[in-house]
C-alpha cells in the first residue's frame, strides 16, 4: 500500500448568505495516495469544487466558514498553517486547474509570462531561466515554444486548457487539483487533453484529484473514486470496487441514468426528483427522498460509514445489513 | 408517405472580414413523421446554424427546404407565422432562453397569446395542462425563472415549444447544460411526448451517447458538411467515415473492463472561412491521400447508409484485417 499524500477528515464547510446558511460540505473523509488519481464525482451543487478550494484555502473568506475538519498534507494540517506558509504551497506543491480555460487565463498577459510567473515566485528562477523552463513546459503540453509571446485570445479552447495545465504543472506539484478540466472541450479534444494529463502524471509522478461529472472519464483515468452527494461522500473506493460492486443507491442511480454508447436500451432510468436544497437538508440520509429503497429509519437518522471491503466505504443502512 | 421535412443542398454562408464563412455547406436530408434525426458534431461544425436555418431564424443562402410537401425556402410573413405553429425549437441554454421578467405561467402562455383565438380562461387552462404534461407542478405557475433549477427551466422551454402542438421540433442541445440524473429525466420526457403526440425531432447535440439513444437516423457533421448519415444502429455497428470513427472512439465508456482503443486525432478543426474544395477532414485524417484533395461525393454503401469519403471501401477492408 502506498502512503497517503493527502487526507481529509470530517471536513465541514458552510456558506453564510443574508437569507440562509448553505451546508456545502458536511463531514467528508477523503484520501489520495501518492502518484494516484482520485476521481471526485457528483452533480452540480454536490460540493466538489468547495472541497477542492478548501484544500488550497481559496474559499471566499466572507461567506465561507470552515466549521471543523483537518486536511493533512505532508504531515501538516493545511487548515492551521499560516497564510505565509500556505502561499508557498499554493501553485507549488498543490496546484489547481480550473474548469473554464476561457476565463482562467489573464487576457492581457502573454501565456509565456503566465507560466513563468509561478516559476519565478516559487523556484526563485531568473527571468531567463524561467523562460527556458516555461518553454519546456509548453513543449511538454504539446504547444510549440515559439508561441510563448502570444496572448490567450490567439489560442483555441483546447490549447488554452493545455496552457492552464502547463501553469499547473510548472512547479512540479505533488498534488494537482483538476476541476472539470475537460468539460468545456469537445470530445476529440477532451481525449487529447486527458491522454496528455495521464502521460504527464506518470512522468512527473503527480497525484491528481480529478473533479468530474463524467463516469466515463473516471473509468478511463482514475485509480479510485469518491462519489459526492449533497456535501457528503456517499461512496468511495477503488474504481474496481465502485464500477463492479456499486453499493450506494445514488451511485447506482447515476449509472442507470447514463445513456450508454456500448449498450442498447430503450428507456433510461433516471433518479426521480432533485438534489435537496443545501440550505435545508433532510434530517436523515440526504438521498432518502429520491432513494427507491428508502425505509423509515432513512428519513430519521443519518447513516454512518460502512466499510464493505477494505477501502470500499459506503454511507447507507442497506449495505450495513438487517434488510 | 412523403417525409415531413425535406432539405436539399442547403447552404448558409456568413460574410466575414476574412472571407465567406461556410457554416452549412450543401446539406441534404429528410425527417420522417414522428421520427428523430440526430445531428452530431463538435463545436463549429454548423449543427446549430443548420437548425436555425431550417427554423428560418436565419435566412438560407441557397437550397430548398420542403415541409409537408410545401416549399418553404423563402416564406412570406403570413406563411412564416403559420409555419411557427408547426415547427418549434428548444434552445440549449435554459438560463438565457427564457425572459427573466416573465413568470413561468406567462412564458408558457406566450405562444398561445401570440397565435390568438383563445379566451383567457382557455389559455390558462391550456397552460396548466402543458405544465402538467412536462412535469412542472402547478405551484410554480407564478415563479420566475431564476427561482428554478436548470432541469425545470428546460421543462419550460419544452412546454413553450409544445404549446402550439407542432409536428416538428428542432432541439438544439436541450440536455447539454443539465446534470446526468436530470438529463435522463428530460430525455425520457421528450421520448414520451414523441410517442404521445407523434412529434418529429431534429436533435442537435455533441453527445454521441445521447444521440444514439434517442435517434432513428444519425447525421455526423464536420465543418459544415455531412460526412456520414445512417440509421442509428447501423452507424454505430458499421462506422465508415474516419471522422465518425475517431469521434466514437473518443467517448470515454463508463466501464473499466471495456477500454476503448482511442483513435487520437491530430490538431484541431480548421477554419470554415473559404475552405478548400476537397475533403474538409483531410488535414486531421490518418488516411488522407491525394484523392482526398478532390471534392468528395456522398455514396450509399448499404441502403440508407451514406458516407462522404473516397477511401471508405479500402478502409473497411483494413479494419477487418486487424
Coordinates of C-alpha atoms in Angstrom, one line a residue:
Chain A
X1 CA 0.0 0.0 0.0
X2 CA 1.4 3.3 -1.0
X3 CA 1.2 6.1 1.5
X4 CA -1.4 8.8 1.8
X5 CA -0.4 12.1 0.3
X6 CA -3.5 14.0 1.4
X7 CA -6.0 13.1 4.0
X8 CA -9.2 15.0 4.7
X9 CA -11.0 14.2 7.9
X10 CA -14.5 15.3 8.9
X11 CA -14.5 18.5 6.9
X12 CA -17.5 20.7 7.3
X13 CA -18.0 24.0 5.4
X14 CA -20.9 26.4 5.4
X15 CA -21.6 29.4 3.3
X16 CA -23.4 32.2 5.1
X17 CA -25.7 34.4 3.0
X18 CA -28.0 37.1 4.1
X19 CA -31.0 34.8 4.0
X20 CA -29.7 31.4 4.8
X21 CA -26.9 29.1 5.7
X22 CA -25.8 26.7 3.0
X23 CA -24.4 23.4 4.2
X24 CA -22.0 22.9 1.3
X25 CA -19.7 20.2 2.8
X26 CA -21.0 18.0 5.6
X27 CA -18.3 16.0 7.3
X28 CA -16.4 14.3 4.5
X29 CA -13.4 12.0 4.7
X30 CA -11.2 11.6 1.7
X31 CA -7.7 10.5 1.0
X32 CA -5.3 10.4 -2.0
X33 CA -2.4 8.1 -2.3
X34 CA 0.9 9.2 -3.7
X35 CA 1.0 9.0 -7.5
X36 CA -2.6 8.1 -7.8
X37 CA -5.7 9.7 -9.4
X38 CA -8.8 10.2 -7.3
X39 CA -12.0 10.9 -9.3
X40 CA -14.3 13.1 -7.3
X41 CA -17.7 12.6 -9.0
X42 CA -21.0 14.3 -8.4
X43 CA -23.6 16.6 -9.8
X44 CA -23.8 20.4 -9.6
X45 CA -24.0 21.6 -6.1
X46 CA -22.7 18.4 -4.5
X47 CA -19.8 20.3 -3.0
X48 CA -17.0 19.1 -5.3
X49 CA -15.4 22.5 -6.1
X50 CA -15.8 23.6 -2.5
X51 CA -13.7 20.7 -1.4
X52 CA -11.0 21.5 -3.9
X53 CA -11.0 25.1 -3.0
X54 CA -10.8 24.3 0.7
X55 CA -7.6 22.3 0.1
X56 CA -6.0 25.4 -1.3
X57 CA -7.7 27.7 1.2
X58 CA -9.1 29.9 -1.5
X59 CA -12.7 29.8 -0.4
X60 CA -14.4 33.2 -0.4
X61 CA -13.4 34.4 3.1
X62 CA -16.5 36.4 3.9
X63 CA -19.2 33.8 3.2
X64 CA -17.4 30.5 3.7
X65 CA -16.9 29.2 7.2
X66 CA -14.9 26.0 7.9
X67 CA -16.6 24.5 10.9
X68 CA -14.4 21.6 11.6
X69 CA -12.0 19.2 10.0
X70 CA -8.5 18.5 9.1
X71 CA -6.7 18.5 5.8
X72 CA -3.4 16.6 6.3
X73 CA -0.8 17.2 3.6
X74 CA 2.8 16.0 4.1
X75 CA 2.3 15.8 7.9
X76 CA 0.8 19.3 8.2
X77 CA -2.8 20.4 8.7
X78 CA -3.4 22.8 5.9
X79 CA -6.3 24.4 7.7
X80 CA -4.0 25.6 10.6
X81 CA -0.8 26.6 8.8
X82 CA -0.1 30.3 8.4
X83 CA -1.1 32.2 5.3
X84 CA 2.6 32.8 4.6
X85 CA 3.3 29.1 4.5
X86 CA 0.1 28.5 2.6
X87 CA 1.4 30.8 -0.1
X88 CA 4.4 28.7 -0.6
X89 CA 2.3 25.6 -1.0
X90 CA -0.2 27.1 -3.5
X91 CA 0.8 26.7 -7.1
X92 CA 4.0 25.0 -5.9
X93 CA 3.2 21.8 -4.0
X94 CA -0.5 21.9 -4.7
X95 CA -1.8 23.4 -8.0
X96 CA -5.2 23.7 -9.4
X97 CA -6.6 23.6 -12.9
X98 CA -9.9 25.4 -13.2
X99 CA -12.9 24.3 -15.2
X100 CA -13.1 27.1 -17.8
X101 CA -9.9 27.7 -19.7
X102 CA -11.5 30.7 -21.3
X103 CA -11.6 32.7 -18.0
X104 CA -8.8 31.1 -16.1
X105 CA -6.1 32.9 -18.1
X106 CA -5.3 36.6 -17.8
X107 CA -6.2 38.1 -21.2
X108 CA -3.7 40.9 -21.1
X109 CA -0.6 38.9 -20.3
X110 CA 1.2 36.5 -22.7
X111 CA 0.8 32.9 -21.9
X112 CA 4.6 32.6 -21.5
X113 CA 4.5 35.2 -18.8
X114 CA 1.7 33.4 -17.0
X115 CA 3.6 30.1 -17.0
X116 CA 6.9 31.7 -15.9
X117 CA 5.2 33.8 -13.2
X118 CA 4.8 30.8 -10.9
X119 CA 8.3 29.6 -11.6
X120 CA 9.8 33.0 -10.7
X121 CA 7.8 33.1 -7.5
X122 CA 8.3 29.6 -6.2
X123 CA 11.6 28.4 -7.7
X124 CA 13.3 31.8 -7.5
X125 CA 14.4 31.5 -11.1
X126 CA 15.7 34.4 -13.0
X127 CA 13.7 35.8 -15.9
X128 CA 15.9 33.9 -18.4
X129 CA 15.7 30.6 -16.5
X130 CA 12.0 30.9 -16.1
X131 CA 11.5 31.5 -19.8
X132 CA 13.6 28.4 -20.6
X133 CA 11.6 26.3 -18.2
X134 CA 8.3 27.7 -19.4
X135 CA 9.2 26.9 -23.0
X136 CA 9.9 23.3 -21.9
X137 CA 6.5 23.2 -20.2
X138 CA 4.9 24.4 -23.4
X139 CA 6.5 21.7 -25.4
X140 CA 5.6 19.2 -22.8
X141 CA 1.9 20.0 -23.2
X142 CA 2.2 20.0 -27.0
X143 CA 2.4 23.7 -27.8
X144 CA 5.4 24.8 -29.9
X145 CA 7.6 27.1 -27.7
X146 CA 7.7 29.9 -30.3
X147 CA 4.1 30.7 -29.2
X148 CA 5.5 31.8 -25.8
X149 CA 4.8 35.5 -26.5
X150 CA 1.2 35.1 -27.7
X151 CA -1.9 36.1 -25.8
X152 CA -4.7 33.8 -24.7
X153 CA -7.1 35.0 -27.4
X154 CA -4.8 33.6 -30.0
X155 CA -5.4 30.1 -28.8
X156 CA -8.3 27.7 -29.2
X157 CA -10.2 26.3 -26.2
X158 CA -8.2 23.0 -26.2
X159 CA -4.9 24.9 -26.5
X160 CA -5.9 27.3 -23.7
X161 CA -6.6 24.3 -21.4
X162 CA -3.1 23.0 -22.3
X163 CA -1.6 26.3 -21.2
X164 CA -3.6 26.1 -17.9
X165 CA -2.2 22.6 -17.4
X166 CA 1.3 23.8 -18.1
X167 CA 0.9 26.5 -15.4
X168 CA -0.5 24.0 -13.0
X169 CA 2.4 21.6 -13.6
X170 CA 5.2 24.2 -13.9
X171 CA 6.5 23.8 -10.4
X172 CA 6.1 20.0 -10.5
X173 CA 3.4 19.9 -7.8
X174 CA 2.9 16.9 -5.5
X175 CA -0.9 17.2 -5.9
X176 CA -2.9 18.6 -8.8
X177 CA -6.5 19.6 -8.3
X178 CA -8.2 19.4 -11.7
X179 CA -11.7 20.9 -11.6
X180 CA -13.6 19.6 -14.6
X181 CA -10.6 20.2 -16.8
X182 CA -12.2 18.9 -20.0
X183 CA -15.9 19.7 -19.5
X184 CA -15.7 22.8 -21.8
X185 CA -13.9 20.9 -24.6
X186 CA -15.1 18.8 -27.5
X187 CA -14.8 15.0 -27.2
X188 CA -11.9 14.6 -29.5
X189 CA -10.0 17.5 -27.8
X190 CA -11.0 16.1 -24.4
X191 CA -9.4 12.8 -25.4
X192 CA -6.2 14.6 -26.4
X193 CA -6.0 16.6 -23.2
X194 CA -6.8 13.7 -20.9
X195 CA -4.3 11.5 -22.5
X196 CA -1.7 14.2 -22.2
X197 CA -2.6 14.6 -18.5
X198 CA -2.3 10.9 -17.9
X199 CA 1.1 10.8 -19.5
X200 CA 2.4 13.8 -17.6
X201 CA 1.1 12.4 -14.4
X202 CA 3.2 9.2 -14.9
X203 CA 6.2 11.2 -15.9
X204 CA 6.2 13.7 -13.1
X205 CA 4.7 11.3 -10.5
X206 CA 2.0 13.7 -9.5
X207 CA -1.1 12.8 -7.6
X208 CA -4.3 14.1 -9.1
X209 CA -7.8 14.8 -7.8
X210 CA -9.9 14.9 -10.9
X211 CA -13.3 16.5 -10.3
X212 CA -15.8 15.5 -12.9
X213 CA -19.4 14.5 -13.5
X214 CA -18.4 12.1 -16.3
X215 CA -18.2 8.5 -15.2
X216 CA -16.6 7.6 -18.5
X217 CA -13.7 9.8 -17.7
X218 CA -13.4 8.3 -14.3
X219 CA -13.4 4.7 -15.7
X220 CA -10.6 5.6 -18.1
X221 CA -8.3 7.8 -16.0
X222 CA -8.8 7.2 -12.2
X223 CA -7.5 4.7 -9.7
X224 CA -10.0 5.5 -7.0
X225 CA -13.4 7.2 -6.9
X226 CA -15.3 9.3 -4.4
X227 CA -19.0 10.0 -5.1
X228 CA -20.2 13.3 -3.6
X229 CA -23.9 14.0 -3.0
X230 CA -25.3 17.0 -1.1
X231 CA -22.0 17.7 0.6
X232 CA -21.2 14.2 1.7
X233 CA -19.1 11.4 0.2
X234 CA -21.8 8.7 -0.1
X235 CA -19.5 6.1 -1.5
X236 CA -15.7 5.7 -2.1
X237 CA -13.3 3.0 -3.1
X238 CA -11.1 1.8 -5.9
X239 CA -12.5 2.0 -9.5
X240 CA -13.0 -1.7 -9.4
X241 CA -15.0 -1.6 -6.3
X242 CA -17.2 1.2 -7.5
X243 CA -17.7 0.1 -11.1
X244 CA -18.1 -3.6 -10.4
X245 CA -19.7 -3.6 -7.0
X246 CA -21.8 -0.5 -6.8
X247 CA -23.3 -0.3 -3.3
X248 CA -24.9 3.1 -2.7
X249 CA -28.3 3.7 -4.3
X250 CA -27.2 7.1 -5.6
X251 CA -24.2 5.7 -7.4
X252 CA -26.4 3.0 -8.8
X253 CA -28.9 5.7 -10.0
X254 CA -26.1 7.7 -11.6
X255 CA -25.0 4.6 -13.6
X256 CA -28.6 3.9 -14.6
X257 CA -29.3 7.4 -15.9
X258 CA -26.3 7.4 -18.2
X259 CA -27.1 6.9 -21.9
X260 CA -24.5 4.3 -23.0
X261 CA -22.6 4.0 -26.2
X262 CA -21.8 0.4 -25.5
X263 CA -25.3 -0.8 -24.8
X264 CA -28.7 -0.9 -26.4
X265 CA -31.5 0.3 -24.2
X266 CA -34.9 1.6 -24.8
X267 CA -35.5 3.8 -21.8
X268 CA -33.2 5.4 -19.3
X269 CA -33.9 5.0 -15.6
X270 CA -33.4 8.5 -14.2
X271 CA -33.2 9.2 -10.5
X272 CA -36.5 10.8 -9.6
X273 CA -36.6 14.3 -8.1
X274 CA -33.8 16.7 -7.4
X275 CA -30.9 17.0 -5.0
X276 CA -32.1 18.6 -1.7
X277 CA -31.6 22.3 -1.2
X278 CA -28.2 22.6 0.7
X279 CA -29.9 25.2 2.8
X280 CA -32.5 22.8 4.1
X281 CA -31.1 19.3 4.2
X282 CA -33.3 16.4 5.3
X283 CA -32.8 15.1 8.8
X284 CA -31.9 11.6 7.8
X285 CA -30.0 10.4 4.8
X286 CA -29.5 13.2 2.3
X287 CA -30.6 10.8 -0.5
X288 CA -33.7 9.5 1.2
X289 CA -36.3 11.5 -0.8
X290 CA -35.0 10.1 -4.1
X291 CA -34.0 6.7 -3.0
X292 CA -36.1 3.7 -4.3
X293 CA -35.1 1.6 -1.3
X294 CA -35.7 4.2 1.4
X295 CA -37.2 2.9 4.7
X296 CA -38.4 4.6 7.8
X297 CA -35.1 4.9 9.5
X298 CA -33.5 6.6 6.4
X299 CA -35.8 9.6 7.0
X300 CA -34.9 9.8 10.7
X301 CA -31.2 9.2 11.2
X302 CA -28.1 9.7 9.1
X303 CA -26.4 6.5 8.1
X304 CA -22.8 6.1 9.1
X305 CA -19.9 5.0 7.0
X306 CA -19.8 1.3 6.5
X307 CA -16.6 -0.4 5.2
X308 CA -17.8 -3.2 2.9
X309 CA -14.3 -4.3 1.9
X310 CA -11.0 -2.7 2.8
X311 CA -11.2 0.8 1.2
X312 CA -14.8 0.5 -0.1
X313 CA -16.8 2.8 2.2
X314 CA -20.5 3.4 1.8
X315 CA -22.9 5.6 3.7
X316 CA -26.1 3.6 3.6
X317 CA -28.2 1.5 6.0
X318 CA -28.9 -1.1 3.4
X319 CA -25.4 -2.3 3.0
X320 CA -25.0 -2.4 6.7
X321 CA -27.2 -5.5 6.7
X322 CA -30.5 -6.1 8.5
X323 CA -32.6 -5.6 5.4
Chain B
X1 CA -45.9 8.7 -47.3
X2 CA -43.8 11.7 -48.1
X3 CA -41.3 12.8 -45.5
X4 CA -42.3 15.6 -43.1
X5 CA -39.2 17.7 -43.8
X6 CA -37.0 17.6 -46.9
X7 CA -33.9 19.6 -47.1
X8 CA -31.9 19.8 -50.4
X9 CA -28.5 21.3 -50.8
X10 CA -28.9 23.8 -48.0
X11 CA -26.2 26.3 -47.7
X12 CA -25.7 29.1 -45.1
X13 CA -22.7 31.4 -45.6
X14 CA -21.8 34.3 -43.5
X15 CA -19.8 37.2 -44.8
X16 CA -16.8 37.9 -42.5
X17 CA -13.9 40.3 -42.9
X18 CA -11.7 37.3 -43.7
X19 CA -13.9 35.9 -46.4
X20 CA -17.0 33.8 -46.8
X21 CA -17.6 31.5 -43.8
X22 CA -19.2 28.3 -44.9
X23 CA -21.3 27.4 -41.8
X24 CA -23.5 25.0 -43.5
X25 CA -22.4 23.7 -46.9
X26 CA -24.5 21.6 -49.2
X27 CA -26.5 19.6 -46.6
X28 CA -29.4 17.4 -47.7
X29 CA -31.6 15.1 -45.6
X30 CA -35.1 14.2 -44.7
X31 CA -37.0 13.8 -41.5
X32 CA -40.0 11.4 -41.3
X33 CA -43.2 12.0 -39.4
X34 CA -42.8 11.1 -35.7
X35 CA -39.1 10.1 -36.0
X36 CA -35.9 11.6 -34.7
X37 CA -32.9 12.7 -36.7
X38 CA -29.8 13.1 -34.6
X39 CA -27.3 15.6 -35.8
X40 CA -23.8 15.2 -34.1
X41 CA -20.6 17.1 -34.4
X42 CA -18.2 19.2 -32.4
X43 CA -18.3 22.9 -31.9
X44 CA -18.1 24.8 -35.1
X45 CA -19.4 22.0 -37.3
X46 CA -22.5 24.0 -38.2
X47 CA -25.1 21.9 -36.4
X48 CA -26.7 24.9 -34.6
X49 CA -26.7 27.0 -37.7
X50 CA -28.4 24.2 -39.6
X51 CA -31.2 24.0 -37.0
X52 CA -31.7 27.8 -37.0
X53 CA -31.7 28.0 -40.8
X54 CA -34.4 25.3 -41.1
X55 CA -36.4 27.3 -38.5
X56 CA -35.9 30.5 -40.6
X57 CA -34.3 32.2 -37.7
X58 CA -31.5 32.7 -40.3
X59 CA -32.4 33.0 -44.0
X60 CA -30.7 30.2 -46.1
X61 CA -28.1 31.3 -48.6
X62 CA -29.1 28.6 -51.1
X63 CA -31.0 25.4 -51.2
X64 CA -34.5 24.1 -50.8
X65 CA -36.5 23.4 -47.6
X66 CA -39.7 21.5 -48.1
X67 CA -42.1 21.0 -45.2
X68 CA -45.2 18.8 -45.6
X69 CA -44.7 18.9 -49.4
X70 CA -44.6 22.7 -49.5
X71 CA -41.5 24.6 -50.4
X72 CA -40.7 26.9 -47.5
X73 CA -37.3 28.2 -48.6
X74 CA -38.5 31.8 -48.9
X75 CA -41.6 32.1 -46.8
X76 CA -43.7 35.3 -46.8
X77 CA -44.7 36.6 -43.4
X78 CA -48.1 35.1 -43.0
X79 CA -46.7 31.8 -44.3
X80 CA -43.9 32.0 -41.7
X81 CA -46.4 32.6 -38.9
X82 CA -48.3 29.6 -39.9
X83 CA -45.1 27.6 -40.0
X84 CA -44.2 28.6 -36.5
X85 CA -47.2 26.7 -35.3
X86 CA -45.9 23.6 -36.9
X87 CA -42.2 23.9 -36.3
X88 CA -40.7 24.9 -33.0
X89 CA -37.3 25.0 -31.4
X90 CA -35.9 24.2 -28.0
X91 CA -32.7 26.1 -27.2
X92 CA -29.6 24.8 -25.5
X93 CA -29.3 27.1 -22.5
X94 CA -32.3 27.1 -20.2
X95 CA -30.8 30.0 -18.3
X96 CA -30.7 32.5 -21.1
X97 CA -33.5 31.4 -23.4
X98 CA -36.4 32.4 -21.1
X99 CA -37.4 36.0 -20.4
X100 CA -36.4 36.6 -16.8
X101 CA -39.2 39.0 -16.2
X102 CA -42.0 36.6 -17.2
X103 CA -43.5 34.2 -14.7
X104 CA -43.4 30.6 -15.7
X105 CA -47.1 30.7 -16.5
X106 CA -46.7 33.8 -18.7
X107 CA -43.8 32.3 -20.5
X108 CA -45.7 29.1 -21.4
X109 CA -48.8 31.0 -22.3
X110 CA -46.9 33.5 -24.6
X111 CA -47.1 31.4 -27.8
X112 CA -50.9 30.9 -27.3
X113 CA -51.4 34.7 -26.8
X114 CA -49.4 35.4 -30.0
X115 CA -51.4 32.9 -32.0
X116 CA -54.6 34.3 -30.6
X117 CA -58.1 33.0 -31.0
X118 CA -58.5 31.6 -27.5
X119 CA -60.2 33.1 -24.4
X120 CA -58.1 34.0 -21.4
X121 CA -59.7 31.2 -19.4
X122 CA -59.0 28.7 -22.0
X123 CA -55.4 29.8 -22.3
X124 CA -54.9 29.5 -18.5
X125 CA -56.4 26.0 -18.6
X126 CA -54.2 25.0 -21.5
X127 CA -51.1 26.4 -19.8
X128 CA -51.9 24.3 -16.7
X129 CA -52.3 21.3 -18.9
X130 CA -49.0 21.9 -20.6
X131 CA -47.3 22.3 -17.2
X132 CA -48.7 19.0 -16.2
X133 CA -47.6 17.3 -19.4
X134 CA -44.0 18.4 -18.9
X135 CA -44.0 17.6 -15.2
X136 CA -44.0 21.1 -13.7
X137 CA -46.0 21.3 -10.5
X138 CA -48.8 24.0 -10.7
X139 CA -47.4 25.7 -7.6
X140 CA -44.6 27.1 -9.9
X141 CA -47.1 28.9 -12.1
X142 CA -46.2 32.3 -10.6
X143 CA -42.5 31.6 -10.1
X144 CA -39.8 33.4 -12.1
X145 CA -37.2 31.5 -14.0
X146 CA -34.4 32.5 -11.6
X147 CA -36.2 30.6 -8.8
X148 CA -36.0 27.4 -10.7
X149 CA -33.2 24.9 -11.4
X150 CA -31.9 24.1 -14.8
X151 CA -34.0 20.9 -15.3
X152 CA -37.2 22.8 -14.5
X153 CA -36.3 25.7 -16.8
X154 CA -35.7 23.3 -19.6
X155 CA -39.1 21.9 -19.0
X156 CA -40.5 25.5 -19.5
X157 CA -38.6 25.5 -22.9
X158 CA -40.2 22.2 -23.8
X159 CA -43.7 23.4 -22.7
X160 CA -43.4 26.5 -24.8
X161 CA -42.3 24.6 -27.8
X162 CA -45.1 22.1 -27.3
X163 CA -47.9 24.7 -26.7
X164 CA -49.0 25.1 -30.3
X165 CA -48.9 21.3 -30.9
X166 CA -46.1 21.4 -33.5
X167 CA -45.3 18.5 -35.8
X168 CA -41.6 19.1 -35.8
X169 CA -39.2 20.4 -33.1
X170 CA -35.6 21.4 -33.5
X171 CA -33.9 20.5 -30.2
X172 CA -30.6 22.4 -30.0
X173 CA -28.5 20.6 -27.3
X174 CA -31.5 20.6 -24.9
X175 CA -29.8 18.5 -22.3
X176 CA -26.2 19.5 -22.5
X177 CA -26.4 22.1 -19.7
X178 CA -28.0 19.5 -17.3
X179 CA -26.7 17.0 -14.8
X180 CA -26.9 13.4 -15.8
X181 CA -29.7 12.4 -13.5
X182 CA -31.8 15.4 -14.7
X183 CA -30.7 14.8 -18.3
X184 CA -32.2 11.3 -18.1
X185 CA -35.5 12.7 -16.9
X186 CA -35.7 15.2 -19.7
X187 CA -34.7 12.7 -22.4
X188 CA -37.4 10.3 -21.2
X189 CA -39.9 13.2 -21.1
X190 CA -39.1 14.0 -24.8
X191 CA -39.5 10.4 -25.8
X192 CA -42.8 10.2 -24.0
X193 CA -44.0 13.3 -25.8
X194 CA -42.9 11.9 -29.1
X195 CA -44.9 8.7 -28.6
X196 CA -48.0 10.6 -27.4
X197 CA -48.1 13.4 -30.0
X198 CA -46.1 11.9 -32.9
X199 CA -43.7 14.8 -33.0
X200 CA -40.6 14.6 -35.2
X201 CA -37.4 15.8 -33.7
X202 CA -34.2 17.1 -35.1
X203 CA -31.9 16.5 -32.2
X204 CA -28.7 18.5 -32.4
X205 CA -26.0 17.6 -29.9
X206 CA -22.3 16.9 -29.4
X207 CA -23.1 14.0 -27.1
X208 CA -22.9 10.7 -29.0
X209 CA -24.4 8.6 -26.2
X210 CA -27.5 10.8 -26.1
X211 CA -27.9 10.8 -29.8
X212 CA -27.6 7.0 -30.1
X213 CA -30.2 6.7 -27.5
X214 CA -32.8 9.0 -29.0
X215 CA -32.4 8.9 -32.8
X216 CA -33.8 6.8 -35.6
X217 CA -31.3 8.3 -38.0
X218 CA -28.0 10.0 -37.3
X219 CA -26.1 12.5 -39.3
X220 CA -22.4 13.3 -38.5
X221 CA -21.3 16.8 -39.4
X222 CA -17.8 18.2 -39.8
X223 CA -17.0 21.8 -40.8
X224 CA -20.4 22.5 -42.3
X225 CA -20.8 19.3 -44.2
X226 CA -22.4 15.9 -43.6
X227 CA -19.7 13.2 -43.6
X228 CA -21.9 10.2 -42.7
X229 CA -25.5 9.5 -42.4
X230 CA -27.2 6.2 -41.4
X231 CA -29.8 4.6 -39.2
X232 CA -28.6 4.8 -35.6
X233 CA -27.7 1.2 -35.0
X234 CA -26.1 0.9 -38.5
X235 CA -23.9 3.9 -37.8
X236 CA -22.6 2.6 -34.6
X237 CA -22.2 -1.0 -35.8
X238 CA -20.6 -0.2 -39.2
X239 CA -19.0 3.1 -38.8
X240 CA -17.4 4.1 -42.1
X241 CA -16.0 7.6 -42.1
X242 CA -12.6 8.1 -40.4
X243 CA -14.0 11.2 -38.5
X244 CA -17.0 9.3 -37.2
X245 CA -14.7 6.5 -36.1
X246 CA -12.4 8.9 -34.2
X247 CA -15.4 10.7 -32.7
X248 CA -16.8 7.4 -31.4
X249 CA -13.6 6.2 -30.0
X250 CA -13.0 9.5 -28.1
X251 CA -16.1 9.0 -25.9
X252 CA -14.9 7.5 -22.6
X253 CA -17.1 4.5 -21.8
X254 CA -18.1 4.2 -18.1
X255 CA -16.9 0.7 -17.8
X256 CA -13.5 -0.3 -16.5
X257 CA -13.4 -3.6 -18.4
X258 CA -14.0 -2.0 -21.8
X259 CA -11.1 0.2 -22.5
X260 CA -11.7 1.5 -26.0
X261 CA -8.8 1.9 -28.3
X262 CA -8.7 5.6 -28.9
X263 CA -8.0 7.0 -32.3
X264 CA -6.2 10.2 -31.5
X265 CA -6.8 12.9 -33.9
X266 CA -4.1 15.3 -34.7
X267 CA -4.7 19.0 -34.4
X268 CA -8.0 20.8 -34.3
X269 CA -10.8 21.8 -36.5
X270 CA -9.6 24.0 -39.4
X271 CA -11.2 27.3 -40.4
X272 CA -14.6 27.4 -42.1
X273 CA -13.7 30.6 -43.9
X274 CA -13.1 29.9 -47.6
X275 CA -12.4 26.2 -47.1
X276 CA -10.6 24.1 -49.7
X277 CA -12.6 22.1 -52.3
X278 CA -11.5 18.7 -51.1
X279 CA -12.4 16.7 -48.0
X280 CA -12.5 19.1 -45.0
X281 CA -11.4 16.4 -42.6
X282 CA -8.2 15.7 -44.7
X283 CA -5.8 17.8 -42.5
X284 CA -6.6 15.7 -39.5
X285 CA -7.3 12.4 -41.2
X286 CA -5.0 9.4 -40.6
X287 CA -5.7 8.0 -44.0
X288 CA -5.5 11.1 -46.1
X289 CA -4.3 10.6 -49.7
X290 CA -4.1 12.6 -52.9
X291 CA -7.6 11.9 -53.9
X292 CA -8.9 13.5 -50.7
X293 CA -8.0 16.9 -52.1
X294 CA -10.7 16.4 -54.7
X295 CA -14.3 17.3 -53.9
X296 CA -15.9 14.3 -52.1
X297 CA -19.1 12.6 -53.3
X298 CA -21.7 11.2 -50.9
X299 CA -22.0 7.5 -51.7
X300 CA -24.5 4.9 -50.5
X301 CA -22.6 1.9 -49.1
X302 CA -25.6 -0.1 -48.0
X303 CA -29.2 1.0 -48.3
X304 CA -29.7 4.1 -46.2
X305 CA -26.1 4.4 -45.2
X306 CA -24.4 7.3 -46.8
X307 CA -20.7 8.3 -46.5
X308 CA -18.6 11.0 -47.9
X309 CA -15.1 9.5 -48.1
X310 CA -13.3 8.4 -51.2
X311 CA -11.5 5.7 -49.3
X312 CA -14.2 4.1 -47.2
X313 CA -14.2 0.8 -49.1
X314 CA -10.4 0.2 -48.7
X315 CA -10.6 1.3 -45.1
X316 CA -13.4 -1.0 -44.2
X317 CA -11.2 -3.8 -45.6
X318 CA -8.3 -2.7 -43.4
X319 CA -10.4 -2.8 -40.2
X320 CA -11.2 -6.5 -40.8
X321 CA -7.5 -7.4 -41.3
X322 CA -6.7 -6.1 -37.8

